[in-house]
GROMACS .gro file of C-alpha atoms in nm:
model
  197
    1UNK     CA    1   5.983  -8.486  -9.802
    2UNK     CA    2   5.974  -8.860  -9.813
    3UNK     CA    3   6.244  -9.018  -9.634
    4UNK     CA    4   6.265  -9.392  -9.452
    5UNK     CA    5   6.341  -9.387  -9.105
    6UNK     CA    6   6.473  -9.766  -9.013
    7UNK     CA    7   6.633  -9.749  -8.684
    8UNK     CA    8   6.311  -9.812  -8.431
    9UNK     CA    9   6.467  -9.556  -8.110
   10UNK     CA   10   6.469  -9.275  -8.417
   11UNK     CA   11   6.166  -9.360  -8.530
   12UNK     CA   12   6.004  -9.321  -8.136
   13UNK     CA   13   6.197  -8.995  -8.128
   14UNK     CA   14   6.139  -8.807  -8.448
   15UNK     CA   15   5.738  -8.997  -8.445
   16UNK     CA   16   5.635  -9.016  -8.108
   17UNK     CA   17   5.279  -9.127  -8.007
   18UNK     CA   18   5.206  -8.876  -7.725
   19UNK     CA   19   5.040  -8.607  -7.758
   20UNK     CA   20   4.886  -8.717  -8.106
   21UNK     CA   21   4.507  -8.642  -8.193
   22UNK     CA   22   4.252  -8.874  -8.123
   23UNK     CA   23   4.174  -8.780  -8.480
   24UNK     CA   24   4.167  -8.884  -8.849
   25UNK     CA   25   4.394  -8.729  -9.141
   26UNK     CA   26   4.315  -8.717  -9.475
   27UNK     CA   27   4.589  -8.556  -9.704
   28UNK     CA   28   4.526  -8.515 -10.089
   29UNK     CA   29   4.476  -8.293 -10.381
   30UNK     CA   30   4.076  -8.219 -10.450
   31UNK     CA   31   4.058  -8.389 -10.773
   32UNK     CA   32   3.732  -8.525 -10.982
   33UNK     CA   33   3.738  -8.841 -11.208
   34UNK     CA   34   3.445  -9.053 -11.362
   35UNK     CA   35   3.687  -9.341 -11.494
   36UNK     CA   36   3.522  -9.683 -11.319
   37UNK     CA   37   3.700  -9.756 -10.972
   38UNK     CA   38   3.754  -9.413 -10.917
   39UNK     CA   39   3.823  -9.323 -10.523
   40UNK     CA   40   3.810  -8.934 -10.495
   41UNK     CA   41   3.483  -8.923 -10.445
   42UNK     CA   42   3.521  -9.191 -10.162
   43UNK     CA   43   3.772  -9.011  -9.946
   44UNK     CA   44   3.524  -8.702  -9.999
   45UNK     CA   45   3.197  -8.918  -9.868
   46UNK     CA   46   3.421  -9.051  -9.599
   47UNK     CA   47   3.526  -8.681  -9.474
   48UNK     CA   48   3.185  -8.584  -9.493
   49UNK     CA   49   3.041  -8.893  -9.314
   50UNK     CA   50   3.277  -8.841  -9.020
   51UNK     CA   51   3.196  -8.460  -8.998
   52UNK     CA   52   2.865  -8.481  -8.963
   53UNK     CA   53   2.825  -8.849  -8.764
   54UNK     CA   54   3.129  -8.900  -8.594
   55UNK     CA   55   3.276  -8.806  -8.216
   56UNK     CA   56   3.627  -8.901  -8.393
   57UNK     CA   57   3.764  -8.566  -8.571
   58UNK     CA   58   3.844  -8.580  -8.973
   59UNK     CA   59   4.078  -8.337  -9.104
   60UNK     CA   60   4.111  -8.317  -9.447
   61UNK     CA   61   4.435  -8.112  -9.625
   62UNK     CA   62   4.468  -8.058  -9.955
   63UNK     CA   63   4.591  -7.824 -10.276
   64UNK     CA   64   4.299  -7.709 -10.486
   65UNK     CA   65   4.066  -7.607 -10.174
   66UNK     CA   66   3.804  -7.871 -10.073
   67UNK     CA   67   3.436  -7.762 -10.027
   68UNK     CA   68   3.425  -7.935  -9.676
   69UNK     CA   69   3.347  -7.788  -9.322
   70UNK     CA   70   3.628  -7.999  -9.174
   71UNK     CA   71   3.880  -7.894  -9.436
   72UNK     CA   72   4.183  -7.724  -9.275
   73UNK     CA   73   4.396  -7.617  -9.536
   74UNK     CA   74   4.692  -7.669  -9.775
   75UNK     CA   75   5.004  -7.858  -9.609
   76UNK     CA   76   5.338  -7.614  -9.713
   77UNK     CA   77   5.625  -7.830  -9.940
   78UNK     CA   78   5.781  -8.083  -9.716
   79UNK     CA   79   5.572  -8.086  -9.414
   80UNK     CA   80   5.327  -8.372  -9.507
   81UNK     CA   81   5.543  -8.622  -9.272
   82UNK     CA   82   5.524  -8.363  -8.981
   83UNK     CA   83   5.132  -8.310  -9.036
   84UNK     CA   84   5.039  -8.682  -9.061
   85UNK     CA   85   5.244  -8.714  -8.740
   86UNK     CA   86   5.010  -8.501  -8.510
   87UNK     CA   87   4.746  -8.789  -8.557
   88UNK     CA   88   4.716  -9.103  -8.477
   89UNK     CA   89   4.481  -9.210  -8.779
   90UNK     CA   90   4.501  -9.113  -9.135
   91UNK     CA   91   4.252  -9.222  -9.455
   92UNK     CA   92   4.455  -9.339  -9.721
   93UNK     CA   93   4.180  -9.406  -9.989
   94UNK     CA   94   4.429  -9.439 -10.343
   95UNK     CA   95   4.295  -9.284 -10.676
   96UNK     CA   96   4.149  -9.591 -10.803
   97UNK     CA   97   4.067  -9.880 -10.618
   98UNK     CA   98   4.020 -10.061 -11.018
   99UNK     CA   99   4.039 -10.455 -10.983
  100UNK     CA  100   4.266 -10.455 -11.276
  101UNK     CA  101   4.421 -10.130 -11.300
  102UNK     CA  102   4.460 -10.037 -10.903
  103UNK     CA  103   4.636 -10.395 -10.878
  104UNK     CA  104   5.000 -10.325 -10.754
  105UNK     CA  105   4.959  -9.924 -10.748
  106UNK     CA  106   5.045  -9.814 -10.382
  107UNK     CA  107   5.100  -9.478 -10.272
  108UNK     CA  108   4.897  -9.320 -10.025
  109UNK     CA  109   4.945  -9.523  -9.772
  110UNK     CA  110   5.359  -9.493  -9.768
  111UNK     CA  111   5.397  -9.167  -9.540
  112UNK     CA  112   5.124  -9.287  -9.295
  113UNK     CA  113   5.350  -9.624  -9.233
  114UNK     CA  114   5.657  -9.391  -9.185
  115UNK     CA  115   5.545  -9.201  -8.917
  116UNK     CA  116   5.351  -9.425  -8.737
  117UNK     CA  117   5.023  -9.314  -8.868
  118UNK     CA  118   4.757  -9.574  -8.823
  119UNK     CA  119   4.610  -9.626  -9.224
  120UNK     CA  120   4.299  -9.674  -9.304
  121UNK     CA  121   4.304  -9.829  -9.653
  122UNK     CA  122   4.145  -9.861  -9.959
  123UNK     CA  123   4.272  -9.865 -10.343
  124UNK     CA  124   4.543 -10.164 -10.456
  125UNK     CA  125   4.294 -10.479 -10.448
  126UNK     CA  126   4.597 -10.698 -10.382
  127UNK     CA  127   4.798 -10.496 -10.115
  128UNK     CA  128   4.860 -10.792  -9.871
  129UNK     CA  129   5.084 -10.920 -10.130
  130UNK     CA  130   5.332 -10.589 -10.055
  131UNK     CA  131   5.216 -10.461  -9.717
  132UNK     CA  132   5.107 -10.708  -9.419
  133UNK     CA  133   4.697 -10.672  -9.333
  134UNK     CA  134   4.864 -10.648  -8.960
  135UNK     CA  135   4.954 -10.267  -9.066
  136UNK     CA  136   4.680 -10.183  -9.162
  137UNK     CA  137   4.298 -10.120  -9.114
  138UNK     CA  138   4.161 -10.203  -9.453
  139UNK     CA  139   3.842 -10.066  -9.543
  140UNK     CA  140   3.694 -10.373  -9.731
  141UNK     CA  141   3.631 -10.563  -9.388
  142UNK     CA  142   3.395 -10.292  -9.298
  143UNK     CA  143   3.011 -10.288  -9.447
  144UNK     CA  144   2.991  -9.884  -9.390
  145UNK     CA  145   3.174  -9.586  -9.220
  146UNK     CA  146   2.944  -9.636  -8.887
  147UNK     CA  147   3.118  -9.995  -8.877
  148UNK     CA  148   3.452  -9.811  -8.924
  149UNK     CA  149   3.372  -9.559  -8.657
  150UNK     CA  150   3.232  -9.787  -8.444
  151UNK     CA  151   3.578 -10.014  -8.467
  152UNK     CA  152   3.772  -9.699  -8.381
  153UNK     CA  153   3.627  -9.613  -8.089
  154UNK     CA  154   3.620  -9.937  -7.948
  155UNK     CA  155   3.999  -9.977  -8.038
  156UNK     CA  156   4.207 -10.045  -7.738
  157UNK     CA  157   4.504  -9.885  -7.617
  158UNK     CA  158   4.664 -10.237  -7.658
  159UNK     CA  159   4.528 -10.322  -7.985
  160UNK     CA  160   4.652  -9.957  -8.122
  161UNK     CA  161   4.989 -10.040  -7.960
  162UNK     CA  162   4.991 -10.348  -8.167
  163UNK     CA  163   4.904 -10.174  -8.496
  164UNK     CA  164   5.202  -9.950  -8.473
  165UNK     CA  165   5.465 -10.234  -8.330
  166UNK     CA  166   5.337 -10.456  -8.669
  167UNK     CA  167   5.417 -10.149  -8.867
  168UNK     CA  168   5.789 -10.059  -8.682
  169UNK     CA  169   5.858 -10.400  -8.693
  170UNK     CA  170   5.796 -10.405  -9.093
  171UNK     CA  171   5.948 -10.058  -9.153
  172UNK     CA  172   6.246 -10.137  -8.941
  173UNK     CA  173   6.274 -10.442  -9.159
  174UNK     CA  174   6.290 -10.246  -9.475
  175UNK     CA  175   5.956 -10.326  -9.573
  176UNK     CA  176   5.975  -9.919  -9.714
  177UNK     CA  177   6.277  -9.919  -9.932
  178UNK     CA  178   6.131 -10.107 -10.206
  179UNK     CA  179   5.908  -9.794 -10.229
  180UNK     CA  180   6.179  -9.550 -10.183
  181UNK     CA  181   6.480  -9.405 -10.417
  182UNK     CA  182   6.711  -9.601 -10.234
  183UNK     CA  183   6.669  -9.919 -10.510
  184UNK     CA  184   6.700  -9.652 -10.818
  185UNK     CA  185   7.002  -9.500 -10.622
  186UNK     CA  186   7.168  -9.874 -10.547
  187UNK     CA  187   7.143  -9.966 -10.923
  188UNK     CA  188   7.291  -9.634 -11.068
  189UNK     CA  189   7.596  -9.712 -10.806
  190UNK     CA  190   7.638 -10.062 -10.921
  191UNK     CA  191   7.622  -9.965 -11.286
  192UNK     CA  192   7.867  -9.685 -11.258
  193UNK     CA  193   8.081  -9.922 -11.038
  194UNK     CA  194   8.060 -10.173 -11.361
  195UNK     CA  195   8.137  -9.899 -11.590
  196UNK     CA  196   8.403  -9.793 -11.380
  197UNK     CA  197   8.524 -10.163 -11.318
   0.00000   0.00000   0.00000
């Protein structure tokens, strides 16, 4: 259901911030690696840490039930935008956060910065070179989750406000399409046009 939504008064109306939960999101399949740099197990201690020591609700989503008290169920085909869009955080830990192999792999964090979804991020070691640190909370400048949580609820209104302007202002931009279909689609039209002279 992944689409790019440029035009900022859209955006506002299909993505509003009213009405969102003062809450995290965490939307993934339950998976298990033990390759070095792995994150699944990560995005499972964060869940759990927030569960049990938070005032700041974690919802985790997910095929392949996980074995959570805070996990709410499966998200049906082509609602993820709509889900991540009742919150106004979401936890987008990647598969691997590898210092070799994570380098330049970005994914989870895509659909949060479409719909206005504050990230919270961990995974590509070098992600400030495709996504400005202003659109982001990244994980790394935090010792522990009770910094995290401790950032979160001391977040202003204003500083939240500023988080979301960075990331219209970057999405509006086309700071997405690069991570869209819209580049595959623009070369197949300029090779048929070539073809086609």
């Amino acid at each position: 259901d992944y689409i790019i939504t440029e035009d900022l008064s859209e955006r506002q109306e299909r993505y509003p911030l009213n009405g969102r939960r003062q809450a995290i999101c965490m939307i993934n399949g339950n998976k298990r690696s033990s390759a070095p740099g792995e994150l699944y197990s990560k995005r499972l201690e964060a869940a759990l840490w927030f569960y049990l020591n938070s005032g700041i609700a974690f919802h985790v989503y997910g095929f392949i039930p996980f074995l959570l008290p805070n996990y709410k169920g499966q998200i049906p085909n082509n609602s993820k935008l709509h889900a991540l869009a009742q919150y106004k955080y979401s936890l987008c830990f990647e598969n691997t956060g590898h210092p070799l192999f994570a380098r330049g792999y970005i994914d989870k964090i895509l659909d949060s910065l479409e719909t206005r979804t504050l990230p919270i991020y961990l995974g590509c070691p070098n992600i400030g070179d495709y996504i400005p640190a202003t659109c982001f909370i990244d994980f790394r400048n935090f010792k522990d989750y009770r910094e995290l949580d401790r950032y979160l609820r001391g977040m202003s209104r204003n500083e939240y406000g500023q988080y979301i302007e960075n990331i219209d202002d970057w999405v509006n931009a086309g700071g997405l399409r690069p991570y869209s279909w819209y580049p595959l689609y623009d070369d197949l039209v300029r090779y048929c046009a070539r073809q086609n002279s």
